[in-house]
Coordinates of C-alpha atoms in Angstrom, one line a residue:
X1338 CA -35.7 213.0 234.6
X1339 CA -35.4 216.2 233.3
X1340 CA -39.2 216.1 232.3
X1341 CA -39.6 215.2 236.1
X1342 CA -37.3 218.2 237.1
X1343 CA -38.2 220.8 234.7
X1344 CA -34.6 221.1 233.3
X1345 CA -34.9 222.5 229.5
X1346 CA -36.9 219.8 227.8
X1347 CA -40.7 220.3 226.9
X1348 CA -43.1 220.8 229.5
X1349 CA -45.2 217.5 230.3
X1350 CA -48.6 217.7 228.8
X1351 CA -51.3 218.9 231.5
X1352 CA -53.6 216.5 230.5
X1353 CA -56.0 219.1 228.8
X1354 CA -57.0 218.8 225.2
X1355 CA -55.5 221.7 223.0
X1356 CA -57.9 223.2 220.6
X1357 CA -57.5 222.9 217.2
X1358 CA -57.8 225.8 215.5
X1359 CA -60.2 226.1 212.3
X1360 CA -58.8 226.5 208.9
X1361 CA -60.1 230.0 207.8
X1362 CA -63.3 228.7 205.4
X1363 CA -62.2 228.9 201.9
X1364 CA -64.5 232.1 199.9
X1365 CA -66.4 230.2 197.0
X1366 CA -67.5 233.8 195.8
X1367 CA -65.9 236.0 193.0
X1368 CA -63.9 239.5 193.7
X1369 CA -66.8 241.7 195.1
X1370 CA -68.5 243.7 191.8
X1371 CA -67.3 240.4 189.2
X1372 CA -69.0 236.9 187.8
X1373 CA -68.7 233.2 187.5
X1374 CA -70.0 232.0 184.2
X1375 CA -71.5 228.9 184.7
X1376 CA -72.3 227.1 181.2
X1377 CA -76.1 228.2 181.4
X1378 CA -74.5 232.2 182.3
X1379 CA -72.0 231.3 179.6
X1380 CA -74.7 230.5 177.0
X1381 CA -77.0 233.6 177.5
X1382 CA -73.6 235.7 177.1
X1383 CA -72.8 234.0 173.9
X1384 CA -76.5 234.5 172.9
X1385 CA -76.0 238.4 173.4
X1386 CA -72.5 238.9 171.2
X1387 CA -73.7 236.8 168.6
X1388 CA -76.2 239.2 168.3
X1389 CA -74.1 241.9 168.7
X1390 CA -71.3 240.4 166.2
X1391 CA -74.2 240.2 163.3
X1392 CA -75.6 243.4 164.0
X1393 CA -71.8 244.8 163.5
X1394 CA -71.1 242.7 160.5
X1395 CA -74.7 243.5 159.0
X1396 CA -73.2 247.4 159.0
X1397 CA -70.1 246.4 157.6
X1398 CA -67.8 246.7 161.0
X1399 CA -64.9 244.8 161.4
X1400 CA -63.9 243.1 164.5
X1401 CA -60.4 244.4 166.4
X1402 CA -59.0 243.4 170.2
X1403 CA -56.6 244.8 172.3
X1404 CA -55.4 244.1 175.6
X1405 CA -57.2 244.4 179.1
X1406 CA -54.1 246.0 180.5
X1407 CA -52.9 248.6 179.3
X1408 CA -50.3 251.5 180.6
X1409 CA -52.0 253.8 183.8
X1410 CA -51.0 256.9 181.4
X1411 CA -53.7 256.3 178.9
X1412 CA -56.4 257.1 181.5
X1413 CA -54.8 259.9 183.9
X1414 CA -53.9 262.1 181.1
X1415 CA -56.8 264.0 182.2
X1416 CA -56.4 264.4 186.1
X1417 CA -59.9 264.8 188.0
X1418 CA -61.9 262.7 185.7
X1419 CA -63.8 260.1 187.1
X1420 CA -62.7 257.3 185.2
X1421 CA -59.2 258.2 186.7
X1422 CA -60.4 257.6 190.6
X1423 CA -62.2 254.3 189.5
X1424 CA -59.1 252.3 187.8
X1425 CA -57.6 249.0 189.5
X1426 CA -54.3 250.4 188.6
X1427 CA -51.1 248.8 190.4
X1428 CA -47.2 248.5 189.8
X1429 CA -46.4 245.2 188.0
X1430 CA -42.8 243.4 188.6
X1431 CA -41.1 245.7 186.3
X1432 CA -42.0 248.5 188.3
X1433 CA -44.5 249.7 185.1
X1434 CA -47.8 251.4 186.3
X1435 CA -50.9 249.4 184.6
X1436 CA -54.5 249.7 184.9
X1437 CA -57.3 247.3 183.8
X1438 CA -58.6 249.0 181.3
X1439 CA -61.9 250.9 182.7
X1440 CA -63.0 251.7 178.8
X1441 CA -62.0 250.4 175.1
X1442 CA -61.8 253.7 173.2
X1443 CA -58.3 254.8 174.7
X1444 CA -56.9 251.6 173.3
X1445 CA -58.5 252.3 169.9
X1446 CA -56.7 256.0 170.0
X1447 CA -53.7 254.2 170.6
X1448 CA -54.0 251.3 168.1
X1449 CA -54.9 254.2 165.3
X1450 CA -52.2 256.0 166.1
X1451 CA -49.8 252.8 166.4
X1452 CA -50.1 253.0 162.7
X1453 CA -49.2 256.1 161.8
X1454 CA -51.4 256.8 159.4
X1455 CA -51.5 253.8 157.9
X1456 CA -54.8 252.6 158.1
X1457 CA -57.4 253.6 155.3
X1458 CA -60.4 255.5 156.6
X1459 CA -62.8 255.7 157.2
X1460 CA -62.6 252.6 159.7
X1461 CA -65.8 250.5 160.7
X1462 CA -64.8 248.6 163.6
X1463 CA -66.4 247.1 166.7
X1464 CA -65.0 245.3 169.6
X1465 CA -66.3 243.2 173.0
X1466 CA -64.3 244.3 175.6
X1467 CA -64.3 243.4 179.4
X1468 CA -64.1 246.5 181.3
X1469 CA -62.8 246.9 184.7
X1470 CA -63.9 250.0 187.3
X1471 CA -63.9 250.3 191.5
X1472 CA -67.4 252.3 191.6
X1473 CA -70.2 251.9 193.5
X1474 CA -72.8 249.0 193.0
X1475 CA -76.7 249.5 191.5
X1476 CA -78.6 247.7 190.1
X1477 CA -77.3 247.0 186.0
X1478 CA -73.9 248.3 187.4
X1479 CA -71.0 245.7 188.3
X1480 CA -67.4 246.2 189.0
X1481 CA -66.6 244.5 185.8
X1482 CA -68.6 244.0 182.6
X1483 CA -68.4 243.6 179.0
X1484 CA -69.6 246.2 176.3
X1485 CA -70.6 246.4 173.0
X1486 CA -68.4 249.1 171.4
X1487 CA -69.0 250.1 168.0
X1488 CA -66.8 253.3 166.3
X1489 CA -66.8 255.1 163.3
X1490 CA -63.4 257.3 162.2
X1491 CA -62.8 259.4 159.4
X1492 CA -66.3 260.6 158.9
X1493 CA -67.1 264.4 159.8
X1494 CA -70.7 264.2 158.7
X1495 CA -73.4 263.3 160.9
X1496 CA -73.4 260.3 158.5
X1497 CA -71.6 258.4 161.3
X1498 CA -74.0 259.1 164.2
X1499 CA -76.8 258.0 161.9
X1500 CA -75.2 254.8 161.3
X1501 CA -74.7 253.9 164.7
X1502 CA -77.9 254.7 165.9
X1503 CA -79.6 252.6 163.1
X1504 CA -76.9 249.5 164.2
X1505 CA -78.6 250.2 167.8
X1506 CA -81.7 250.1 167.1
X1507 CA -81.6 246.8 164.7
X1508 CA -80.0 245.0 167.9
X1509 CA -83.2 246.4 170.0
X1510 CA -85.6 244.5 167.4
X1511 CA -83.2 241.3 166.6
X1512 CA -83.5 240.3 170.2
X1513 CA -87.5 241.6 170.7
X1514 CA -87.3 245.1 171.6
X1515 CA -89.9 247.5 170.5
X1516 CA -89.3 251.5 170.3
X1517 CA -92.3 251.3 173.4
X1518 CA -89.3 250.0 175.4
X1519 CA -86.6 251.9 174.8
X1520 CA -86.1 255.3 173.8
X1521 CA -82.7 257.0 172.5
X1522 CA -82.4 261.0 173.6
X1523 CA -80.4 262.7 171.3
X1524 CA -78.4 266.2 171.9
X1525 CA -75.6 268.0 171.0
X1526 CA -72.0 269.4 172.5
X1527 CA -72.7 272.1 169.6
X1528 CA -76.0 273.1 170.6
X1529 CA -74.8 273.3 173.9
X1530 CA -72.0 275.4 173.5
X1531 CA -74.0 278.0 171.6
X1532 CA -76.7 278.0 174.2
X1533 CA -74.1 278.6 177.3
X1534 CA -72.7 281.2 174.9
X1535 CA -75.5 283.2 174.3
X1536 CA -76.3 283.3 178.0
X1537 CA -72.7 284.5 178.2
X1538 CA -70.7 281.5 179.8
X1539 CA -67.2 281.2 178.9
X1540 CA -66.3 277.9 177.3
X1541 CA -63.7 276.8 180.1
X1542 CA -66.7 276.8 182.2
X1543 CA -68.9 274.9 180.3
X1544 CA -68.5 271.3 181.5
X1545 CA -68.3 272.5 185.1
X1546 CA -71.5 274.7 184.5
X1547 CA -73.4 271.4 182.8
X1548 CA -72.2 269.3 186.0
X1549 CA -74.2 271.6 188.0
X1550 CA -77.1 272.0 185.9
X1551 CA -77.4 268.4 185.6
X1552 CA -77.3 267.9 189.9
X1553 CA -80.5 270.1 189.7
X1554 CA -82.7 267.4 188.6
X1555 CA -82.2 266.1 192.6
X1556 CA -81.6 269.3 194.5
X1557 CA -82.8 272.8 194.8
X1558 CA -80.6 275.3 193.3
X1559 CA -79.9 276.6 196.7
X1560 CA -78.0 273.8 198.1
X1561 CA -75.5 274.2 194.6
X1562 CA -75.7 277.9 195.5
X1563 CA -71.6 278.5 196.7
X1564 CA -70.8 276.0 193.4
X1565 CA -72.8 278.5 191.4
X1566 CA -71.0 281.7 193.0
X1567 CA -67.5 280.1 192.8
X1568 CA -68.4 279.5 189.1
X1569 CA -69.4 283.1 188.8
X1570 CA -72.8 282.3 187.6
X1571 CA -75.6 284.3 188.8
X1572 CA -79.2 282.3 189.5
X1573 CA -80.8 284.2 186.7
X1574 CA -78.2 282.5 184.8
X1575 CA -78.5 279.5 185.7
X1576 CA -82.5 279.2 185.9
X1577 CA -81.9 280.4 181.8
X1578 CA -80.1 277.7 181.5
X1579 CA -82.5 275.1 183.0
X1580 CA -85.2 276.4 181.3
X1581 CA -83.3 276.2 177.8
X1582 CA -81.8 272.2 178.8
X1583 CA -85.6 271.0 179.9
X1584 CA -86.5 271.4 176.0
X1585 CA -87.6 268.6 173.9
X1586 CA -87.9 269.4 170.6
X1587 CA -85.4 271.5 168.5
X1588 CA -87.9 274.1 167.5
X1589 CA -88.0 274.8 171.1
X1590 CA -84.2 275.1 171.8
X1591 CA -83.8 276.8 168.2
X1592 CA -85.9 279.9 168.8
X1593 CA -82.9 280.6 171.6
X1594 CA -79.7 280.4 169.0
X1595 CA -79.0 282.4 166.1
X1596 CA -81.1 281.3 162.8
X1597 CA -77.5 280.0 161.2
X1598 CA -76.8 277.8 164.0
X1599 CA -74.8 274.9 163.6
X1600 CA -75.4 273.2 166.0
X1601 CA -79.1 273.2 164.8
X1602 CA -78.7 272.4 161.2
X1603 CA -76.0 269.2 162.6
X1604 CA -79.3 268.3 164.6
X1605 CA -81.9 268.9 161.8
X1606 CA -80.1 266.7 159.2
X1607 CA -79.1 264.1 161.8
X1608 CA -83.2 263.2 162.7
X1609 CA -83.4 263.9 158.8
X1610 CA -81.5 260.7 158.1
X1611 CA -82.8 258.7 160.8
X1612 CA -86.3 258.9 159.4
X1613 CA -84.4 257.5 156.2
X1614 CA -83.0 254.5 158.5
X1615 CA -86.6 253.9 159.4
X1616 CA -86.3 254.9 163.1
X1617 CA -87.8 257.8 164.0
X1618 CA -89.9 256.5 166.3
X1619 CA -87.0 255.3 168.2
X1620 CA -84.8 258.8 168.6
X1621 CA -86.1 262.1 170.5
X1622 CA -84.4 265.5 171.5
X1623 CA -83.6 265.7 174.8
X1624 CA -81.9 268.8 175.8
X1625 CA -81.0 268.0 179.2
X1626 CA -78.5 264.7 177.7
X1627 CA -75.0 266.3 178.5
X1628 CA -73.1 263.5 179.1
X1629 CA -69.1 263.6 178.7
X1630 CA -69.2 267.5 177.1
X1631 CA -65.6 267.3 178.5
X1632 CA -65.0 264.6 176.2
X1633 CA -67.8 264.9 173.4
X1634 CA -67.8 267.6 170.8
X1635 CA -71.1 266.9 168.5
X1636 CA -74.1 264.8 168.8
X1637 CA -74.5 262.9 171.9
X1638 CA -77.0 260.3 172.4
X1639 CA -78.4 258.0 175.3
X1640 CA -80.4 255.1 175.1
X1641 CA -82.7 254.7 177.9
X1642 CA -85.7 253.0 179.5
X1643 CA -88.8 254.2 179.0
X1644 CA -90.3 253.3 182.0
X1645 CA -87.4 254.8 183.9
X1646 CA -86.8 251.6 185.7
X1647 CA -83.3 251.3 184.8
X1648 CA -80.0 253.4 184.1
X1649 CA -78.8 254.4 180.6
X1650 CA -78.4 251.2 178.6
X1651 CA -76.0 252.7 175.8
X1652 CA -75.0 255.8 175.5
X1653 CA -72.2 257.6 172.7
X1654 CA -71.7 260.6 170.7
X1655 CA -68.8 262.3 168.6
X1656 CA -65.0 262.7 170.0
X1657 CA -63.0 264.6 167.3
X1658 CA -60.6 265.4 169.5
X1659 CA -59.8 262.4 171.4
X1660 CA -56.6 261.4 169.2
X1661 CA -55.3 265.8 169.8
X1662 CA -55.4 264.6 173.3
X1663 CA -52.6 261.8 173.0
X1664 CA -50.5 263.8 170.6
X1665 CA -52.1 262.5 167.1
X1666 CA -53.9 264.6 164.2
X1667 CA -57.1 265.5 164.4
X1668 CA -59.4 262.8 163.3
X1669 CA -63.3 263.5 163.2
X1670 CA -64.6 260.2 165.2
X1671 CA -67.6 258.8 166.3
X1672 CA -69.2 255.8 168.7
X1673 CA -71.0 254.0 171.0
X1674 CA -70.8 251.8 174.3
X1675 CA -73.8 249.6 175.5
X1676 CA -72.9 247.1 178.5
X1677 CA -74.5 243.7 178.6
X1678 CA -76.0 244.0 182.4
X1679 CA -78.0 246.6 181.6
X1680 CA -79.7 245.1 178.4
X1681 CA -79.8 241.6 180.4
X1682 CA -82.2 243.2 182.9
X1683 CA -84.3 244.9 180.3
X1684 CA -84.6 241.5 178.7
X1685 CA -85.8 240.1 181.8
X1686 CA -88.2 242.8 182.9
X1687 CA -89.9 242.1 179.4
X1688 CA -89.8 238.9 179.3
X1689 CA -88.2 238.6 176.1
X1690 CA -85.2 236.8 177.3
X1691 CA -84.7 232.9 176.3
X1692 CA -84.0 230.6 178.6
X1693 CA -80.8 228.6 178.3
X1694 CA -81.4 225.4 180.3
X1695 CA -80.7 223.5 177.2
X1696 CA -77.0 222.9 177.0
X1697 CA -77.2 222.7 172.8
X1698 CA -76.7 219.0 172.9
X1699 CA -78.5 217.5 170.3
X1700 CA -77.6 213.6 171.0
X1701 CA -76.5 211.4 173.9
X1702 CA -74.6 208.3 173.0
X1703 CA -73.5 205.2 175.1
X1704 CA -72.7 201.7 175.3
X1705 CA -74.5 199.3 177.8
X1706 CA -71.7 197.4 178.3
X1707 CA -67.8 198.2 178.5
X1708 CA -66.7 196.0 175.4
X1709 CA -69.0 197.7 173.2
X1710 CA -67.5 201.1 174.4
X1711 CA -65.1 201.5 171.2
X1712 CA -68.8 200.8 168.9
X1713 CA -69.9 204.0 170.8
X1714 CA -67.4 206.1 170.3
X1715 CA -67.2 205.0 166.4
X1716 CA -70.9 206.4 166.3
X1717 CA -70.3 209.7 168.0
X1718 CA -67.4 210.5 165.3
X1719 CA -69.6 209.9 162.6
X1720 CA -72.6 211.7 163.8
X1721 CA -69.9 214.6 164.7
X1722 CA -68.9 214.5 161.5
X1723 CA -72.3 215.2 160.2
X1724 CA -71.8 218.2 162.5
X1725 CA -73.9 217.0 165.0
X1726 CA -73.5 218.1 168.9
X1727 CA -73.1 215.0 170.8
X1728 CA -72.2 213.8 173.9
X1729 CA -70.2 210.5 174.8
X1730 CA -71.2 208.6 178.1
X1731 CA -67.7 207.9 179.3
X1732 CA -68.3 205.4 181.9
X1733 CA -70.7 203.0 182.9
X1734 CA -74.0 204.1 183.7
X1735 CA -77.3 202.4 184.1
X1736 CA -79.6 203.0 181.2
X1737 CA -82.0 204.7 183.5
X1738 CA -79.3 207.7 184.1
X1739 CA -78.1 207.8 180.5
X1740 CA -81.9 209.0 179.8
X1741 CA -82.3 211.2 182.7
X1742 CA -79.5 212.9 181.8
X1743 CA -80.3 213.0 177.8
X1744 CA -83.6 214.8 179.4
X1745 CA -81.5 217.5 181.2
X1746 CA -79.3 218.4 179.0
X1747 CA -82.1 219.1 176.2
X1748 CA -80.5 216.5 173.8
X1749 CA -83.0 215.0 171.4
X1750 CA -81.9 212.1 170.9
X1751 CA -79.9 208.9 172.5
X1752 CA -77.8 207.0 170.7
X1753 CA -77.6 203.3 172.5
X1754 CA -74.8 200.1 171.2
X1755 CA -76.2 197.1 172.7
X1756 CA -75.4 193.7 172.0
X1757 CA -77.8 192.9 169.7
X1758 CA -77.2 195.8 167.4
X1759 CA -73.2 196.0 167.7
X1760 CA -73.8 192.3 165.7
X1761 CA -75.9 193.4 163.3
X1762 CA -73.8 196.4 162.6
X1763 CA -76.5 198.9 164.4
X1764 CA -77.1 201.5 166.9
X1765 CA -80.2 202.2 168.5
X1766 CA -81.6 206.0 167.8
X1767 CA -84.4 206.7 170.1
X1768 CA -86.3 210.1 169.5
X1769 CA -86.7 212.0 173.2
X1770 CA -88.8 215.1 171.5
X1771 CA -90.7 213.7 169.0
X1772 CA -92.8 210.9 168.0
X1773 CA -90.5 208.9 166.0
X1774 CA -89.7 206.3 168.9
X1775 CA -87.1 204.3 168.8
X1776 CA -85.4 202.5 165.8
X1777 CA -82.3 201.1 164.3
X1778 CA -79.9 202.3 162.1
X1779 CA -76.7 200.9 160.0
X1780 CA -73.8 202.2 161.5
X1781 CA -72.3 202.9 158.5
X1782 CA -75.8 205.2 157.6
X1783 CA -74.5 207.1 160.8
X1784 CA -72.6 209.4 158.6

């Protein structure tokens, strides 16, 4: 009745069908800028630390970690920087301000410092850190990616830079990379200074002044012109300047400094040693490398693609003043970062990189009926315990799978426990790669 009459119940239904609405389709993708590792993803990124691990432990680095958040105050000290605009930094629940850490060496400061003083240097350490920064997307360049970082404190002597560029350049040939490849420009803060000395620039100026210097190589000096005039640089200045930074060899760059230059000598005895390490044909000066001079304050170096396909792959130099900046003692400090998407890409243009398909499996075991099941598994421990890789078929399968998938895995070999041989005390071992075929063996010859 009160349907009928409209009285404070539900309406009647109209007789049309009410649309359902969609569920909003679930995003299979990763955060914009990050990666899935899929097993075969998974393998080539083991494939690249191993290499990087033996290269460190080859040079007598020990490995350290720390953690990927750290406190938002380890990156802003420096307002303006660019690191500072690209952090995923956020308030946690104890109303703390974090950041993903966008680099590993501020964590390194603050580990040394942790210690206060007691830790023997020089130190030798390396670490594999995922690093996290919002920046724009090219091509090598991801929101996220891990790095190779490899640090020398305690050393004042170009000694250091030497050693990591050698540690560089044995990765480069352990994984088929020939100095026709890759090239590493060297430069220094030192050099640098003196030159925007001589030409009369004060030394508060300097980074600024390199900034613009560096925007040259894609636009006319005019359209840097006001930049120029708020600097208080004149043009004659500047075109000095871009004459002095387009050297490439030290003689060049030399005839412009004082005969006692520091900076110089630093330079000389640095391509010295490197000769001695063997790889000469690997390191050239490059004036015009003035990366971080906010942040650097000797060498600097850059390893880069020779056919200028590709951004910097590595890049480091000398910081002795990074540990002044949080409050520590001076400590003379070199090192190096060199990202795995970059070195991934040069792989592939080369076609040097393996393929990883092959899941590492070495032999597929499995029963052809359920009662034998306990027989298989008996012969998987003991071919584990040989140290074998092996994979168990854990249900039933027709005998026709089992191979197919022995096949696409890569695994050389399938292990089958049939009837015939679970009585005689036997396994069947049939050889998928080779030209052993297919045989029996003892169980207990398994292992």
């Amino acid at each position: 009745l009160l349907a009928k009459t409209g009285g404070g119940g539900d309406a009647a239904p109209s007789g049309k069908k009410t649309k359902k609405k969609k569920a909003a389709r679930f995003d299979t993708n990763p955060p914009k800028g990050t990666r899935d590792f899929y097993p075969p993803d998974m393998r080539l990124r083991n494939w690249l630390f191993d290499h990087w691990k033996a290269v460190a432990a080859m040079y007598g680095f020990s490995e350290y970690d720390a953690p990927v958040l750290e406190a938002e105050s380890l990156y802003t000290r420096k307002a303006g920087e660019e690191v500072t605009e690209q952090l995923y930094n956020f308030e946690d629940k104890g109303e703390r301000r974090v950041a993903l850490r966008p680099e590993m060496t501020p964590s390194l400061a603050r580990m040394v410092m942790a210690k206060k003083g007691g830790l023997t240097l020089p130190l030798k350490w390396f670490s594999l850190p995922q690093c996290w920064r919002y920046e724009r997307m090219t091509r090598g360049r991801r929101r996220e990616h891990y790095q190779w970082n490899m640090d020398v404190w305690g050393v004042k002597g170009v000694e250091a830079e030497a050693e990591l560029l050698a540690a560089m350049v044995t990765f480069f040939e352990r994984v088929g990379i020939t100095s026709e490849d890759v090239g590493i420009k060297v430069n220094s803060r030192g050099v640098i200074g003196e030159v925007l000395t001589e030409l009369g620039v004060p030394e508060e100026k300097f980074a600024a002044t390199c900034v613009l210097v560096d925007k040259l190589e894609k636009v006319p000096i005019d359209a840097i012109q006001d930049d120029l005039e708020d600097l208080g640089l004149t043009r004659e200045v500047v075109e000095k300047l871009t004459s002095t930074m387009t050297a490439t060899s030290l003689d060049d760059i030399a005839s412009s400094l004082p005969s006692d230059s520091e900076g110089i000598a630093e330079l000389r005895t640095l391509f010295e040693l490197c000769d001695s390490y063997g790889i000469s044909d690997w390191v050239t000066f490059d004036a015009s490398v003035i990366r971080g001079l906010a942040y650097y304050t000797g060498a600097v170096f850059e390893a880069f693609d020779r056919r200028g396909e590709l951004r910097a792959i590595a890049g480091g130099g000398r910081y002795d003043k990074l540990l002044e900046t949080f409050g520590g003692e001076p400590t003379p400090a070199a090192g190096f970062g060199f990202g795995d998407a970059v070195i991934v890409e040069l792989l592939k243009e080369r076609d040097v990189l393996p393929t990883f398909d092959d899941s590492g499996v070495e032999a597929v075991v499995f029963a052809m009926t359920g009662d034998l099941y306990g027989n298989a598994v008996d012969a998987a421990r003991r071919l584990r315990e040989q140290g074998m890789k092996v994979d168990v078929v854990l249900e039933k399968k027709k005998t026709k799978w089992v191979f197919k998938h022995a096949d696409r895995i890569g695994a050389g070999y399938c292990v089958v426990v049939g009837r015939d041989e679970a009585e005689k005390g036997e396994v069947s071992i049939k050889d998928l790669r080779g030209d052993e075929g297919q045989r029996a063996v003892k169980v207990e010859d398994l292992g």
